[in-house]
Each structure stands twice: as C-alpha cells, then as structure tokens.
PDB file of C-alpha atoms in Angstrom:
ATOM      1  CA  UNK B   4      28.564  -0.709   4.417  1.00 80.00           C
ATOM      2  CA  UNK B   5      29.876  -4.213   4.274  1.00 89.00           C
ATOM      3  CA  UNK B   6      27.319  -5.835   1.955  1.00 95.00           C
ATOM      4  CA  UNK B   7      24.767  -5.087  -0.721  1.00 96.00           C
ATOM      5  CA  UNK B   8      22.021  -6.215   1.640  1.00 96.00           C
ATOM      6  CA  UNK B   9      23.049  -3.685   4.262  1.00 96.00           C
ATOM      7  CA  UNK B  10      23.155  -0.910   1.655  1.00 97.00           C
ATOM      8  CA  UNK B  11      19.738  -2.002   0.371  1.00 96.00           C
ATOM      9  CA  UNK B  12      18.242  -1.840   3.866  1.00 96.00           C
ATOM     10  CA  UNK B  13      19.631   1.679   4.313  1.00 96.00           C
ATOM     11  CA  UNK B  14      18.381   2.863   0.913  1.00 96.00           C
ATOM     12  CA  UNK B  15      15.025   1.102   0.649  1.00 94.00           C
ATOM     13  CA  UNK B  16      13.014   3.813   2.481  1.00 94.00           C
ATOM     14  CA  UNK B  17      14.080   6.391  -0.125  1.00 94.00           C
ATOM     15  CA  UNK B  18      12.491   4.332  -2.916  1.00 93.00           C
ATOM     16  CA  UNK B  19       9.299   2.950  -1.374  1.00 88.00           C
ATOM     17  CA  UNK B  20       6.179   3.264  -3.550  1.00 85.00           C
ATOM     18  CA  UNK B  21       7.707   5.544  -6.200  1.00 90.00           C
ATOM     19  CA  UNK B  22       6.022   5.637  -9.624  1.00 91.00           C
ATOM     20  CA  UNK B  23       9.050   7.288 -11.263  1.00 93.00           C
ATOM     21  CA  UNK B  24      12.816   6.719 -11.251  1.00 94.00           C
ATOM     22  CA  UNK B  25      15.145   8.456  -8.812  1.00 95.00           C
ATOM     23  CA  UNK B  26      18.924   8.228  -8.390  1.00 96.00           C
ATOM     24  CA  UNK B  27      20.708   8.388  -5.035  1.00 97.00           C
ATOM     25  CA  UNK B  28      24.333   8.075  -3.957  1.00 98.00           C
ATOM     26  CA  UNK B  29      25.674   6.854  -0.639  1.00 98.00           C
ATOM     27  CA  UNK B  30      28.886   8.632   0.298  1.00 98.00           C
ATOM     28  CA  UNK B  31      31.244   6.640   2.528  1.00 98.00           C
ATOM     29  CA  UNK B  32      34.345   7.423   4.568  1.00 98.00           C
ATOM     30  CA  UNK B  33      37.579   5.368   4.574  1.00 96.00           C
ATOM     31  CA  UNK B  34      36.025   2.850   6.975  1.00 96.00           C
ATOM     32  CA  UNK B  35      33.042   2.457   4.587  1.00 96.00           C
ATOM     33  CA  UNK B  36      30.796   4.166   7.117  1.00 97.00           C
ATOM     34  CA  UNK B  37      27.970   6.278   5.802  1.00 97.00           C
ATOM     35  CA  UNK B  38      28.624  10.014   5.562  1.00 98.00           C
ATOM     36  CA  UNK B  39      25.421  10.882   3.724  1.00 97.00           C
ATOM     37  CA  UNK B  40      22.779   9.663   1.293  1.00 98.00           C
ATOM     38  CA  UNK B  41      22.110  12.252  -1.400  1.00 98.00           C
ATOM     39  CA  UNK B  42      19.418  12.335  -4.065  1.00 96.00           C
ATOM     40  CA  UNK B  43      20.924  13.372  -7.403  1.00 96.00           C
ATOM     41  CA  UNK B  44      18.061  13.088  -9.849  1.00 94.00           C
ATOM     42  CA  UNK B  45      14.345  12.598 -10.299  1.00 91.00           C
ATOM     43  CA  UNK B  46      13.249  11.195 -13.622  1.00 88.00           C
ATOM     44  CA  UNK B  47      10.241   9.811 -15.365  1.00 84.00           C
ATOM     45  CA  UNK B  48       8.539   6.450 -15.463  1.00 81.00           C
ATOM     46  CA  UNK B  49      11.219   4.826 -17.598  1.00 77.00           C
ATOM     47  CA  UNK B  50      14.443   6.613 -16.740  1.00 82.00           C
ATOM     48  CA  UNK B  51      16.472   9.246 -14.978  1.00 84.00           C
ATOM     49  CA  UNK B  52      19.732  10.968 -15.819  1.00 87.00           C
ATOM     50  CA  UNK B  53      22.720  11.402 -13.556  1.00 91.00           C
ATOM     51  CA  UNK B  54      25.897  13.346 -14.307  1.00 93.00           C
ATOM     52  CA  UNK B  55      29.081  11.584 -13.088  1.00 93.00           C
ATOM     53  CA  UNK B  56      30.771  14.949 -12.519  1.00 95.00           C
ATOM     54  CA  UNK B  57      28.077  15.905 -10.000  1.00 96.00           C
ATOM     55  CA  UNK B  58      28.394  12.562  -8.168  1.00 97.00           C
ATOM     56  CA  UNK B  59      32.077  13.109  -7.553  1.00 97.00           C
ATOM     57  CA  UNK B  60      31.851  16.855  -6.942  1.00 97.00           C
ATOM     58  CA  UNK B  61      29.662  16.105  -3.919  1.00 97.00           C
ATOM     59  CA  UNK B  62      31.996  13.286  -2.921  1.00 98.00           C
ATOM     60  CA  UNK B  63      35.007  15.584  -2.963  1.00 97.00           C
ATOM     61  CA  UNK B  64      33.098  18.247  -1.019  1.00 97.00           C
ATOM     62  CA  UNK B  65      32.217  15.631   1.640  1.00 97.00           C
ATOM     63  CA  UNK B  66      35.732  14.126   1.759  1.00 97.00           C
ATOM     64  CA  UNK B  67      34.193  10.790   0.767  1.00 98.00           C
ATOM     65  CA  UNK B  68      36.439   7.834   0.026  1.00 98.00           C
ATOM     66  CA  UNK B  69      33.937   5.651  -1.854  1.00 98.00           C
ATOM     67  CA  UNK B  70      30.393   5.681  -3.207  1.00 98.00           C
ATOM     68  CA  UNK B  71      27.486   3.298  -3.667  1.00 98.00           C
ATOM     69  CA  UNK B  72      25.061   4.165  -6.456  1.00 98.00           C
ATOM     70  CA  UNK B  73      21.359   3.371  -6.361  1.00 97.00           C
ATOM     71  CA  UNK B  74      18.319   3.929  -8.499  1.00 96.00           C
ATOM     72  CA  UNK B  75      14.918   2.344  -8.743  1.00 95.00           C
ATOM     73  CA  UNK B  76      12.896   0.594 -11.420  1.00 94.00           C
ATOM     74  CA  UNK B  77       9.216   1.365 -10.764  1.00 91.00           C
ATOM     75  CA  UNK B  78       8.271  -1.477 -13.119  1.00 89.00           C
ATOM     76  CA  UNK B  79       9.547  -3.994 -10.557  1.00 88.00           C
ATOM     77  CA  UNK B  80      12.081  -5.394 -13.040  1.00 92.00           C
ATOM     78  CA  UNK B  81      15.421  -5.691 -11.239  1.00 93.00           C
ATOM     79  CA  UNK B  82      17.426  -6.503 -14.370  1.00 94.00           C
ATOM     80  CA  UNK B  83      19.805  -3.691 -15.423  1.00 95.00           C
ATOM     81  CA  UNK B  84      19.205  -2.117 -18.823  1.00 92.00           C
ATOM     82  CA  UNK B  85      22.023  -1.548 -21.291  1.00 94.00           C
ATOM     83  CA  UNK B  86      21.841   2.123 -20.303  1.00 92.00           C
ATOM     84  CA  UNK B  87      22.263   1.142 -16.629  1.00 94.00           C
ATOM     85  CA  UNK B  88      25.332  -0.921 -17.503  1.00 96.00           C
ATOM     86  CA  UNK B  89      26.846   1.847 -19.613  1.00 95.00           C
ATOM     87  CA  UNK B  90      26.456   4.630 -17.052  1.00 94.00           C
ATOM     88  CA  UNK B  91      27.725   2.355 -14.265  1.00 96.00           C
ATOM     89  CA  UNK B  92      30.869   1.631 -16.280  1.00 96.00           C
ATOM     90  CA  UNK B  93      31.419   5.353 -16.962  1.00 95.00           C
ATOM     91  CA  UNK B  94      30.923   6.317 -13.311  1.00 97.00           C
ATOM     92  CA  UNK B  95      33.187   3.473 -12.158  1.00 97.00           C
ATOM     93  CA  UNK B  96      35.978   4.623 -14.508  1.00 96.00           C
ATOM     94  CA  UNK B  97      35.627   8.222 -13.323  1.00 95.00           C
ATOM     95  CA  UNK B  98      35.789   7.058  -9.685  1.00 97.00           C
ATOM     96  CA  UNK B  99      38.923   5.025 -10.323  1.00 96.00           C
ATOM     97  CA  UNK B 100      40.576   8.043 -11.911  1.00 96.00           C
ATOM     98  CA  UNK B 101      40.052  10.198  -8.826  1.00 96.00           C
ATOM     99  CA  UNK B 102      40.521   7.362  -6.293  1.00 96.00           C
ATOM    100  CA  UNK B 103      36.916   7.368  -5.100  1.00 98.00           C
ATOM    101  CA  UNK B 104      35.776   3.864  -6.065  1.00 97.00           C
ATOM    102  CA  UNK B 105      32.232   2.799  -6.828  1.00 98.00           C
ATOM    103  CA  UNK B 106      31.656  -0.119  -4.466  1.00 98.00           C
ATOM    104  CA  UNK B 107      28.247  -1.084  -5.857  1.00 98.00           C
ATOM    105  CA  UNK B 108      25.271   0.018  -7.898  1.00 98.00           C
ATOM    106  CA  UNK B 109      21.892  -1.165  -6.656  1.00 98.00           C
ATOM    107  CA  UNK B 110      18.704  -1.283  -8.672  1.00 97.00           C
ATOM    108  CA  UNK B 111      15.903  -1.182  -6.138  1.00 96.00           C
ATOM    109  CA  UNK B 112      12.307  -2.283  -6.632  1.00 93.00           C
ATOM    110  CA  UNK B 113       9.413  -2.733  -4.232  1.00 89.00           C
ATOM    111  CA  UNK B 114      10.171  -6.481  -4.193  1.00 89.00           C
ATOM    112  CA  UNK B 115      13.958  -6.557  -3.858  1.00 94.00           C
ATOM    113  CA  UNK B 116      17.156  -5.360  -5.458  1.00 96.00           C
ATOM    114  CA  UNK B 117      19.900  -6.129  -7.957  1.00 97.00           C
ATOM    115  CA  UNK B 118      23.545  -5.584  -7.022  1.00 97.00           C
ATOM    116  CA  UNK B 119      26.126  -4.964  -9.746  1.00 97.00           C
ATOM    117  CA  UNK B 120      28.840  -5.970  -7.280  1.00 96.00           C
ATOM    118  CA  UNK B 121      27.195  -9.246  -6.261  1.00 96.00           C
ATOM    119  CA  UNK B 122      26.734 -10.150  -9.942  1.00 95.00           C
ATOM    120  CA  UNK B 123      30.376  -9.219 -10.682  1.00 93.00           C
ATOM    121  CA  UNK B 124      29.374  -6.472 -13.121  1.00 93.00           C
ATOM    122  CA  UNK B 125      31.607  -3.848 -11.508  1.00 89.00           C
TER     123      UNK B 125
END
C-alpha cells in the first residue's frame, strides 16, 4: 500500500451502500503488502466503537508490521469528527509503542474518502 488512493480502492468494496458505520483494519507486512483486511466492529447510524487492544492483538497474531485504519460515514460527510481524531491519536500512540505504526486512517463514503495521512493529521 503505497498511497491512500490505493488503500481506498482496496477497501471501498467493504463499505459500499452501508447505512451504518463499520470499522476495518488493513494489516501489512514489512514491505507494506496486504496480509489481510479484517472487520473489527459494526455500529449504528452515527458511530461505531473499536478497541485499540484488539486492533494490535490481531496485528501481533498476523505478524503485521503496520496497519491502515478505515471506517465509513454513511451520511456522506468525509470530515473527521472530534471522536474520530481522538481515537486515531490513541491508536497511533499505541502502535508507536509496540512498533506497529498506523500508516493512515481513511474515512470512506459512497462519494470518496478522507485520509488522515494526506491531511497530515497523523
């Protein structure tokens, strides 16, 4: 995964036409090649919860070297909420601690995406 656009193209099918929020993680090897995409939560219309410990437990089990986070906004609004920013910061700090960096967090809608990395919010 060498760009947010490439990650978006890989993840988009998981989020097509959803009326509720879901959270997925892309697990990558040392060459930033995809190991697996894993769904971690299904939420409601206005939110979903993800536990950072679970993200990295799966990453350790898969021998992942990095992760890309992704969730959708069924409303079509690509702008991250304060809650999105807060959880991204927490997950990023956890990843740094265990040397499994968060390379990006994408907010996906039916009409595009927002990349925390591209907007220098990581």
